[in-house]
Amino acid sequence: MDEQNLIDAALAVRQNAYARYSNYRVGAALLDDRGKLYAGCNVENAAYPEGICAEAGAIAAMIAGGGELIHTIVIAGGHDDIEDCTPCGGCRQKIAEFASPETRVVLLQPGGHTRSFPIDDLLPRSFHL
Ligand code: THU
């Protein structure tokens, strides 16, 4: 399983995004530390705050599937074409809950290349109990 597999999975699940209010479609695909892949897309709601981000869906699938730690998460989002979709603050906190210093957050960029970050770069000094 390489990064391209995760990019393909993120783009595929993005096709299923339910984004009728924002028209901003996001797919997230993550690999856990056991090598299992999980994916999620954003699921909006007429009551706007009830919407679910793609990352939250992928993380929920990992936990439901018995996974514990994110090895790599790829995020692909944009209106029609891919834009520089960086995770929202809430998703950064959700990723941090299941990340190690080795975890990579990979953002698909316009044109097909990627930018990769440790979660601590995206959410420095994050909250942990
Ligand atoms: N969204 C995500 O799913 N993930 C992100 O990282 C950024 C934003 C969704 C939420 C909403 O459905 C739409 O994108 C526009 O904000």
PDB file of N, CA and C in Angstrom, residues 19-101:
ATOM      1  N   ALA A  19     -22.695  16.894  -0.462  1.00  0.00           N
ATOM      2  CA  ALA A  19     -22.285  18.284  -0.221  1.00  0.00           C
ATOM      3  C   ALA A  19     -23.235  19.239  -0.920  1.00  0.00           C
ATOM      4  N   ARG A  20     -24.536  19.012  -0.736  1.00  0.00           N
ATOM      5  CA  ARG A  20     -25.519  19.782  -1.502  1.00  0.00           C
ATOM      6  C   ARG A  20     -25.608  21.229  -1.055  1.00  0.00           C
ATOM      7  N   TYR A  21     -25.068  21.560   0.124  1.00  0.00           N
ATOM      8  CA  TYR A  21     -25.172  22.949   0.603  1.00  0.00           C
ATOM      9  C   TYR A  21     -23.937  23.769   0.248  1.00  0.00           C
ATOM     10  N   SER A  22     -22.770  23.164   0.352  1.00  0.00           N
ATOM     11  CA  SER A  22     -21.539  23.905   0.052  1.00  0.00           C
ATOM     12  C   SER A  22     -21.002  23.613  -1.348  1.00  0.00           C
ATOM     13  N   ASN A  23     -21.401  22.487  -1.921  1.00  0.00           N
ATOM     14  CA  ASN A  23     -20.788  22.017  -3.171  1.00  0.00           C
ATOM     15  C   ASN A  23     -19.279  21.879  -3.048  1.00  0.00           C
ATOM     16  N   TYR A  24     -18.818  21.669  -1.860  1.00  0.00           N
ATOM     17  CA  TYR A  24     -17.390  21.449  -1.604  1.00  0.00           C
ATOM     18  C   TYR A  24     -17.256  19.991  -1.185  1.00  0.00           C
ATOM     19  N   ARG A  25     -16.613  19.208  -2.033  1.00  0.00           N
ATOM     20  CA  ARG A  25     -16.594  17.758  -1.838  1.00  0.00           C
ATOM     21  C   ARG A  25     -15.225  17.337  -1.312  1.00  0.00           C
ATOM     22  N   VAL A  26     -15.260  16.545  -0.252  1.00  0.00           N
ATOM     23  CA  VAL A  26     -14.006  16.119   0.386  1.00  0.00           C
ATOM     24  C   VAL A  26     -14.008  14.600   0.536  1.00  0.00           C
ATOM     25  N   GLY A  27     -12.871  14.002   0.229  1.00  0.00           N
ATOM     26  CA  GLY A  27     -12.647  12.588   0.506  1.00  0.00           C
ATOM     27  C   GLY A  27     -11.413  12.448   1.375  1.00  0.00           C
ATOM     28  N   ALA A  28     -11.468  11.520   2.303  1.00  0.00           N
ATOM     29  CA  ALA A  28     -10.302  11.239   3.147  1.00  0.00           C
ATOM     30  C   ALA A  28     -10.095   9.732   3.168  1.00  0.00           C
ATOM     31  N   ALA A  29      -8.852   9.334   3.014  1.00  0.00           N
ATOM     32  CA  ALA A  29      -8.513   7.906   3.103  1.00  0.00           C
ATOM     33  C   ALA A  29      -7.324   7.784   4.037  1.00  0.00           C
ATOM     34  N   LEU A  30      -7.430   6.862   4.958  1.00  0.00           N
ATOM     35  CA  LEU A  30      -6.330   6.695   5.911  1.00  0.00           C
ATOM     36  C   LEU A  30      -5.894   5.237   5.958  1.00  0.00           C
ATOM     37  N   LEU A  31      -4.611   5.101   6.263  1.00  0.00           N
ATOM     38  CA  LEU A  31      -4.002   3.799   6.489  1.00  0.00           C
ATOM     39  C   LEU A  31      -3.702   3.719   7.974  1.00  0.00           C
ATOM     40  N   ASP A  32      -4.156   2.649   8.616  1.00  0.00           N
ATOM     41  CA  ASP A  32      -3.821   2.528  10.038  1.00  0.00           C
ATOM     42  C   ASP A  32      -2.478   1.800  10.190  1.00  0.00           C
ATOM     43  N   ASP A  33      -2.054   1.666  11.424  1.00  0.00           N
ATOM     44  CA  ASP A  33      -0.714   1.108  11.644  1.00  0.00           C
ATOM     45  C   ASP A  33      -0.652  -0.387  11.365  1.00  0.00           C
ATOM     46  N   ARG A  34      -1.815  -1.022  11.098  1.00  0.00           N
ATOM     47  CA  ARG A  34      -1.828  -2.441  10.718  1.00  0.00           C
ATOM     48  C   ARG A  34      -1.930  -2.615   9.216  1.00  0.00           C
ATOM     49  N   GLY A  35      -1.949  -1.495   8.474  1.00  0.00           N
ATOM     50  CA  GLY A  35      -2.009  -1.570   7.022  1.00  0.00           C
ATOM     51  C   GLY A  35      -3.409  -1.663   6.464  1.00  0.00           C
ATOM     52  N   LYS A  36      -4.425  -1.352   7.278  1.00  0.00           N
ATOM     53  CA  LYS A  36      -5.802  -1.370   6.783  1.00  0.00           C
ATOM     54  C   LYS A  36      -6.221   0.026   6.347  1.00  0.00           C
ATOM     55  N   LEU A  37      -6.987   0.072   5.269  1.00  0.00           N
ATOM     56  CA  LEU A  37      -7.414   1.342   4.683  1.00  0.00           C
ATOM     57  C   LEU A  37      -8.866   1.634   5.067  1.00  0.00           C
ATOM     58  N   TYR A  38      -9.121   2.876   5.405  1.00  0.00           N
ATOM     59  CA  TYR A  38     -10.482   3.336   5.712  1.00  0.00           C
ATOM     60  C   TYR A  38     -10.716   4.657   4.993  1.00  0.00           C
ATOM     61  N   ALA A  39     -11.966   4.900   4.601  1.00  0.00           N
ATOM     62  CA  ALA A  39     -12.260   6.106   3.840  1.00  0.00           C
ATOM     63  C   ALA A  39     -13.531   6.762   4.361  1.00  0.00           C
ATOM     64  N   GLY A  40     -13.627   8.056   4.135  1.00  0.00           N
ATOM     65  CA  GLY A  40     -14.833   8.798   4.498  1.00  0.00           C
ATOM     66  C   GLY A  40     -14.989  10.013   3.602  1.00  0.00           C
ATOM     67  N   CYS A  41     -16.215  10.487   3.500  1.00  0.00           N
ATOM     68  CA  CYS A  41     -16.491  11.704   2.727  1.00  0.00           C
ATOM     69  C   CYS A  41     -17.343  12.634   3.587  1.00  0.00           C
ATOM     70  N   ASN A  42     -17.400  13.900   3.203  1.00  0.00           N
ATOM     71  CA  ASN A  42     -18.256  14.799   3.981  1.00  0.00           C
ATOM     72  C   ASN A  42     -19.733  14.499   3.713  1.00  0.00           C
ATOM     73  N   VAL A  43     -20.505  14.636   4.770  1.00  0.00           N
ATOM     74  CA  VAL A  43     -21.943  14.349   4.735  1.00  0.00           C
ATOM     75  C   VAL A  43     -22.646  15.543   5.363  1.00  0.00           C
ATOM     76  N   GLU A  44     -23.186  16.415   4.521  1.00  0.00           N
ATOM     77  CA  GLU A  44     -23.797  17.649   5.026  1.00  0.00           C
ATOM     78  C   GLU A  44     -25.232  17.396   5.469  1.00  0.00           C
ATOM     79  N   ASN A  45     -25.809  18.428   6.087  1.00  0.00           N
ATOM     80  CA  ASN A  45     -27.160  18.305   6.629  1.00  0.00           C
ATOM     81  C   ASN A  45     -27.861  19.646   6.502  1.00  0.00           C
ATOM     82  N   ALA A  46     -29.179  19.606   6.334  1.00  0.00           N
ATOM     83  CA  ALA A  46     -29.965  20.843   6.253  1.00  0.00           C
ATOM     84  C   ALA A  46     -29.769  21.701   7.495  1.00  0.00           C
ATOM     85  N   ALA A  47     -29.575  21.070   8.630  1.00  0.00           N
ATOM     86  CA  ALA A  47     -29.172  21.785   9.844  1.00  0.00           C
ATOM     87  C   ALA A  47     -27.648  21.841   9.812  1.00  0.00           C
ATOM     88  N   TYR A  48     -27.101  22.914   9.297  1.00  0.00           N
ATOM     89  CA  TYR A  48     -25.694  22.952   8.875  1.00  0.00           C
ATOM     90  C   TYR A  48     -24.685  22.396   9.897  1.00  0.00           C
ATOM     91  N   PRO A  49     -24.795  22.734  11.187  1.00  0.00           N
ATOM     92  CA  PRO A  49     -23.758  22.233  12.112  1.00  0.00           C
ATOM     93  C   PRO A  49     -23.750  20.719  12.264  1.00  0.00           C
ATOM     94  N   GLU A  50     -24.788  20.063  11.791  1.00  0.00           N
ATOM     95  CA  GLU A  50     -24.845  18.597  11.913  1.00  0.00           C
ATOM     96  C   GLU A  50     -24.041  17.884  10.841  1.00  0.00           C
ATOM     97  N   GLY A  51     -23.449  18.639   9.922  1.00  0.00           N
ATOM     98  CA  GLY A  51     -22.639  18.008   8.884  1.00  0.00           C
ATOM     99  C   GLY A  51     -21.419  17.309   9.467  1.00  0.00           C
ATOM    100  N   ILE A  52     -20.931  16.322   8.727  1.00  0.00           N
ATOM    101  CA  ILE A  52     -19.774  15.531   9.166  1.00  0.00           C
ATOM    102  C   ILE A  52     -18.660  15.704   8.137  1.00  0.00           C
ATOM    103  N   CYS A  53     -17.471  15.962   8.613  1.00  0.00           N
ATOM    104  CA  CYS A  53     -16.321  16.103   7.722  1.00  0.00           C
ATOM    105  C   CYS A  53     -15.827  14.727   7.259  1.00  0.00           C
ATOM    106  N   ALA A  54     -15.146  14.748   6.131  1.00  0.00           N
ATOM    107  CA  ALA A  54     -14.611  13.509   5.562  1.00  0.00           C
ATOM    108  C   ALA A  54     -13.645  12.816   6.516  1.00  0.00           C
ATOM    109  N   GLU A  55     -12.794  13.604   7.152  1.00  0.00           N
ATOM    110  CA  GLU A  55     -11.799  13.017   8.058  1.00  0.00           C
ATOM    111  C   GLU A  55     -12.484  12.314   9.223  1.00  0.00           C
ATOM    112  N   ALA A  56     -13.548  12.938   9.730  1.00  0.00           N
ATOM    113  CA  ALA A  56     -14.272  12.338  10.864  1.00  0.00           C
ATOM    114  C   ALA A  56     -14.867  10.997  10.459  1.00  0.00           C
ATOM    115  N   GLY A  57     -15.389  10.923   9.221  1.00  0.00           N
ATOM    116  CA  GLY A  57     -15.944   9.654   8.752  1.00  0.00           C
ATOM    117  C   GLY A  57     -14.894   8.575   8.634  1.00  0.00           C
ATOM    118  N   ALA A  58     -13.735   8.945   8.107  1.00  0.00           N
ATOM    119  CA  ALA A  58     -12.665   7.950   7.951  1.00  0.00           C
ATOM    120  C   ALA A  58     -12.159   7.482   9.314  1.00  0.00           C
ATOM    121  N   ILE A  59     -12.027   8.413  10.244  1.00  0.00           N
ATOM    122  CA  ILE A  59     -11.553   8.045  11.588  1.00  0.00           C
ATOM    123  C   ILE A  59     -12.596   7.171  12.286  1.00  0.00           C
ATOM    124  N   ALA A  60     -13.861   7.511  12.148  1.00  0.00           N
ATOM    125  CA  ALA A  60     -14.912   6.689  12.763  1.00  0.00           C
ATOM    126  C   ALA A  60     -14.880   5.273  12.189  1.00  0.00           C
ATOM    127  N   ALA A  61     -14.653   5.152  10.885  1.00  0.00           N
ATOM    128  CA  ALA A  61     -14.574   3.822  10.263  1.00  0.00           C
ATOM    129  C   ALA A  61     -13.380   3.046  10.815  1.00  0.00           C
ATOM    130  N   MET A  62     -12.248   3.748  11.000  1.00  0.00           N
ATOM    131  CA  MET A  62     -11.070   3.065  11.552  1.00  0.00           C
ATOM    132  C   MET A  62     -11.366   2.535  12.955  1.00  0.00           C
ATOM    133  N   ILE A  63     -11.950   3.357  13.784  1.00  0.00           N
ATOM    134  CA  ILE A  63     -12.220   2.926  15.159  1.00  0.00           C
ATOM    135  C   ILE A  63     -13.238   1.783  15.159  1.00  0.00           C
ATOM    136  N   ALA A  64     -14.268   1.915  14.343  1.00  0.00           N
ATOM    137  CA  ALA A  64     -15.266   0.846  14.267  1.00  0.00           C
ATOM    138  C   ALA A  64     -14.647  -0.455  13.769  1.00  0.00           C
ATOM    139  N   GLY A  65     -13.621  -0.334  12.931  1.00  0.00           N
ATOM    140  CA  GLY A  65     -12.954  -1.515  12.385  1.00  0.00           C
ATOM    141  C   GLY A  65     -11.862  -2.076  13.271  1.00  0.00           C
ATOM    142  N   GLY A  66     -11.678  -1.484  14.435  1.00  0.00           N
ATOM    143  CA  GLY A  66     -10.693  -2.005  15.377  1.00  0.00           C
ATOM    144  C   GLY A  66      -9.318  -1.370  15.272  1.00  0.00           C
ATOM    145  N   GLY A  67      -9.177  -0.361  14.403  1.00  0.00           N
ATOM    146  CA  GLY A  67      -7.895   0.331  14.283  1.00  0.00           C
ATOM    147  C   GLY A  67      -7.660   1.267  15.455  1.00  0.00           C
ATOM    148  N   GLU A  68      -6.407   1.640  15.618  1.00  0.00           N
ATOM    149  CA  GLU A  68      -6.055   2.476  16.777  1.00  0.00           C
ATOM    150  C   GLU A  68      -5.206   3.684  16.439  1.00  0.00           C
ATOM    151  N   LEU A  69      -4.413   3.583  15.373  1.00  0.00           N
ATOM    152  CA  LEU A  69      -3.414   4.623  15.113  1.00  0.00           C
ATOM    153  C   LEU A  69      -3.371   4.929  13.621  1.00  0.00           C
ATOM    154  N   ILE A  70      -3.360   6.223  13.290  1.00  0.00           N
ATOM    155  CA  ILE A  70      -3.272   6.630  11.880  1.00  0.00           C
ATOM    156  C   ILE A  70      -1.804   6.645  11.460  1.00  0.00           C
ATOM    157  N   HIS A  71      -1.508   5.872  10.424  1.00  0.00           N
ATOM    158  CA  HIS A  71      -0.159   5.914   9.833  1.00  0.00           C
ATOM    159  C   HIS A  71      -0.078   7.093   8.862  1.00  0.00           C
ATOM    160  N   THR A  72      -1.041   7.154   7.942  1.00  0.00           N
ATOM    161  CA  THR A  72      -1.100   8.213   6.935  1.00  0.00           C
ATOM    162  C   THR A  72      -2.564   8.530   6.666  1.00  0.00           C
ATOM    163  N   ILE A  73      -2.892   9.809   6.526  1.00  0.00           N
ATOM    164  CA  ILE A  73      -4.241  10.183   6.089  1.00  0.00           C
ATOM    165  C   ILE A  73      -4.098  11.141   4.917  1.00  0.00           C
ATOM    166  N   VAL A  74      -4.793  10.826   3.833  1.00  0.00           N
ATOM    167  CA  VAL A  74      -4.808  11.672   2.636  1.00  0.00           C
ATOM    168  C   VAL A  74      -6.154  12.391   2.580  1.00  0.00           C
ATOM    169  N   ILE A  75      -6.113  13.683   2.328  1.00  0.00           N
ATOM    170  CA  ILE A  75      -7.316  14.504   2.251  1.00  0.00           C
ATOM    171  C   ILE A  75      -7.355  15.160   0.876  1.00  0.00           C
ATOM    172  N   ALA A  76      -8.510  15.018   0.213  1.00  0.00           N
ATOM    173  CA  ALA A  76      -8.673  15.553  -1.139  1.00  0.00           C
ATOM    174  C   ALA A  76      -9.992  16.302  -1.190  1.00  0.00           C
ATOM    175  N   GLY A  77      -9.940  17.615  -1.400  1.00  0.00           N
ATOM    176  CA  GLY A  77     -11.184  18.379  -1.399  1.00  0.00           C
ATOM    177  C   GLY A  77     -11.153  19.547  -2.360  1.00  0.00           C
ATOM    178  N   GLY A  78     -12.336  20.044  -2.653  1.00  0.00           N
ATOM    179  CA  GLY A  78     -12.468  21.214  -3.514  1.00  0.00           C
ATOM    180  C   GLY A  78     -13.884  21.286  -4.054  1.00  0.00           C
ATOM    181  N   HIS A  79     -14.178  22.382  -4.734  1.00  0.00           N
ATOM    182  CA  HIS A  79     -15.531  22.549  -5.274  1.00  0.00           C
ATOM    183  C   HIS A  79     -15.759  21.590  -6.444  1.00  0.00           C
ATOM    184  N   ASP A  80     -15.156  21.878  -7.573  1.00  0.00           N
ATOM    185  CA  ASP A  80     -15.206  20.925  -8.685  1.00  0.00           C
ATOM    186  C   ASP A  80     -13.868  20.205  -8.768  1.00  0.00           C
ATOM    187  N   ASP A  81     -12.853  20.968  -9.074  1.00  0.00           N
ATOM    188  CA  ASP A  81     -11.504  20.410  -9.107  1.00  0.00           C
ATOM    189  C   ASP A  81     -10.913  20.417  -7.699  1.00  0.00           C
ATOM    190  N   ILE A  82      -9.810  19.716  -7.558  1.00  0.00           N
ATOM    191  CA  ILE A  82      -9.108  19.665  -6.275  1.00  0.00           C
ATOM    192  C   ILE A  82      -8.511  21.039  -5.954  1.00  0.00           C
ATOM    193  N   GLU A  83      -8.758  21.470  -4.722  1.00  0.00           N
ATOM    194  CA  GLU A  83      -8.161  22.705  -4.211  1.00  0.00           C
ATOM    195  C   GLU A  83      -7.235  22.336  -3.053  1.00  0.00           C
ATOM    196  N   ASP A  84      -6.565  23.336  -2.500  1.00  0.00           N
ATOM    197  CA  ASP A  84      -5.703  23.085  -1.335  1.00  0.00           C
ATOM    198  C   ASP A  84      -6.592  22.995  -0.106  1.00  0.00           C
ATOM    199  N   CYS A  85      -7.098  21.806   0.149  1.00  0.00           N
ATOM    200  CA  CYS A  85      -8.040  21.580   1.256  1.00  0.00           C
ATOM    201  C   CYS A  85      -7.257  21.174   2.493  1.00  0.00           C
ATOM    202  N   THR A  86      -7.147  22.091   3.431  1.00  0.00           N
ATOM    203  CA  THR A  86      -6.471  21.761   4.684  1.00  0.00           C
ATOM    204  C   THR A  86      -7.530  21.447   5.733  1.00  0.00           C
ATOM    205  N   PRO A  87      -7.275  20.505   6.618  1.00  0.00           N
ATOM    206  CA  PRO A  87      -8.319  20.083   7.564  1.00  0.00           C
ATOM    207  C   PRO A  87      -8.733  21.212   8.504  1.00  0.00           C
ATOM    208  N   CYS A  88     -10.012  21.241   8.827  1.00  0.00           N
ATOM    209  CA  CYS A  88     -10.525  22.252   9.759  1.00  0.00           C
ATOM    210  C   CYS A  88      -9.954  21.989  11.151  1.00  0.00           C
ATOM    211  N   GLY A  89     -10.145  22.951  12.020  1.00  0.00           N
ATOM    212  CA  GLY A  89      -9.585  22.831  13.367  1.00  0.00           C
ATOM    213  C   GLY A  89     -10.079  21.604  14.105  1.00  0.00           C
ATOM    214  N   GLY A  90     -11.381  21.339  13.984  1.00  0.00           N
ATOM    215  CA  GLY A  90     -11.936  20.171  14.670  1.00  0.00           C
ATOM    216  C   GLY A  90     -11.328  18.881  14.158  1.00  0.00           C
ATOM    217  N   CYS A  91     -11.102  18.804  12.851  1.00  0.00           N
ATOM    218  CA  CYS A  91     -10.515  17.577  12.293  1.00  0.00           C
ATOM    219  C   CYS A  91      -9.051  17.450  12.684  1.00  0.00           C
ATOM    220  N   ARG A  92      -8.357  18.570  12.810  1.00  0.00           N
ATOM    221  CA  ARG A  92      -6.966  18.485  13.292  1.00  0.00           C
ATOM    222  C   ARG A  92      -6.936  17.860  14.681  1.00  0.00           C
ATOM    223  N   GLN A  93      -7.867  18.281  15.524  1.00  0.00           N
ATOM    224  CA  GLN A  93      -7.923  17.700  16.868  1.00  0.00           C
ATOM    225  C   GLN A  93      -8.281  16.212  16.809  1.00  0.00           C
ATOM    226  N   LYS A  94      -9.196  15.850  15.917  1.00  0.00           N
ATOM    227  CA  LYS A  94      -9.586  14.433  15.782  1.00  0.00           C
ATOM    228  C   LYS A  94      -8.411  13.596  15.279  1.00  0.00           C
ATOM    229  N   ILE A  95      -7.674  14.129  14.312  1.00  0.00           N
ATOM    230  CA  ILE A  95      -6.499  13.399  13.817  1.00  0.00           C
ATOM    231  C   ILE A  95      -5.474  13.262  14.943  1.00  0.00           C
ATOM    232  N   ALA A  96      -5.258  14.334  15.694  1.00  0.00           N
ATOM    233  CA  ALA A  96      -4.243  14.312  16.765  1.00  0.00           C
ATOM    234  C   ALA A  96      -4.542  13.225  17.797  1.00  0.00           C
ATOM    235  N   GLU A  97      -5.822  12.949  18.010  1.00  0.00           N
ATOM    236  CA  GLU A  97      -6.203  11.927  18.998  1.00  0.00           C
ATOM    237  C   GLU A  97      -5.638  10.554  18.642  1.00  0.00           C
ATOM    238  N   PHE A  98      -5.485  10.305  17.339  1.00  0.00           N
ATOM    239  CA  PHE A  98      -5.083   8.971  16.872  1.00  0.00           C
ATOM    240  C   PHE A  98      -3.785   9.023  16.068  1.00  0.00           C
ATOM    241  N   ALA A  99      -2.954  10.004  16.354  1.00  0.00           N
ATOM    242  CA  ALA A  99      -1.709  10.195  15.617  1.00  0.00           C
ATOM    243  C   ALA A  99      -0.507   9.948  16.519  1.00  0.00           C
ATOM    244  N   SER A 100       0.614   9.623  15.867  1.00  0.00           N
ATOM    245  CA  SER A 100       1.915   9.575  16.536  1.00  0.00           C
ATOM    246  C   SER A 100       2.790  10.635  15.857  1.00  0.00           C
ATOM    247  N   PRO A 101       3.993  10.855  16.370  1.00  0.00           N
ATOM    248  CA  PRO A 101       4.881  11.809  15.691  1.00  0.00           C
ATOM    249  C   PRO A 101       5.209  11.381  14.265  1.00  0.00           C
TER     250      PRO A 101
END
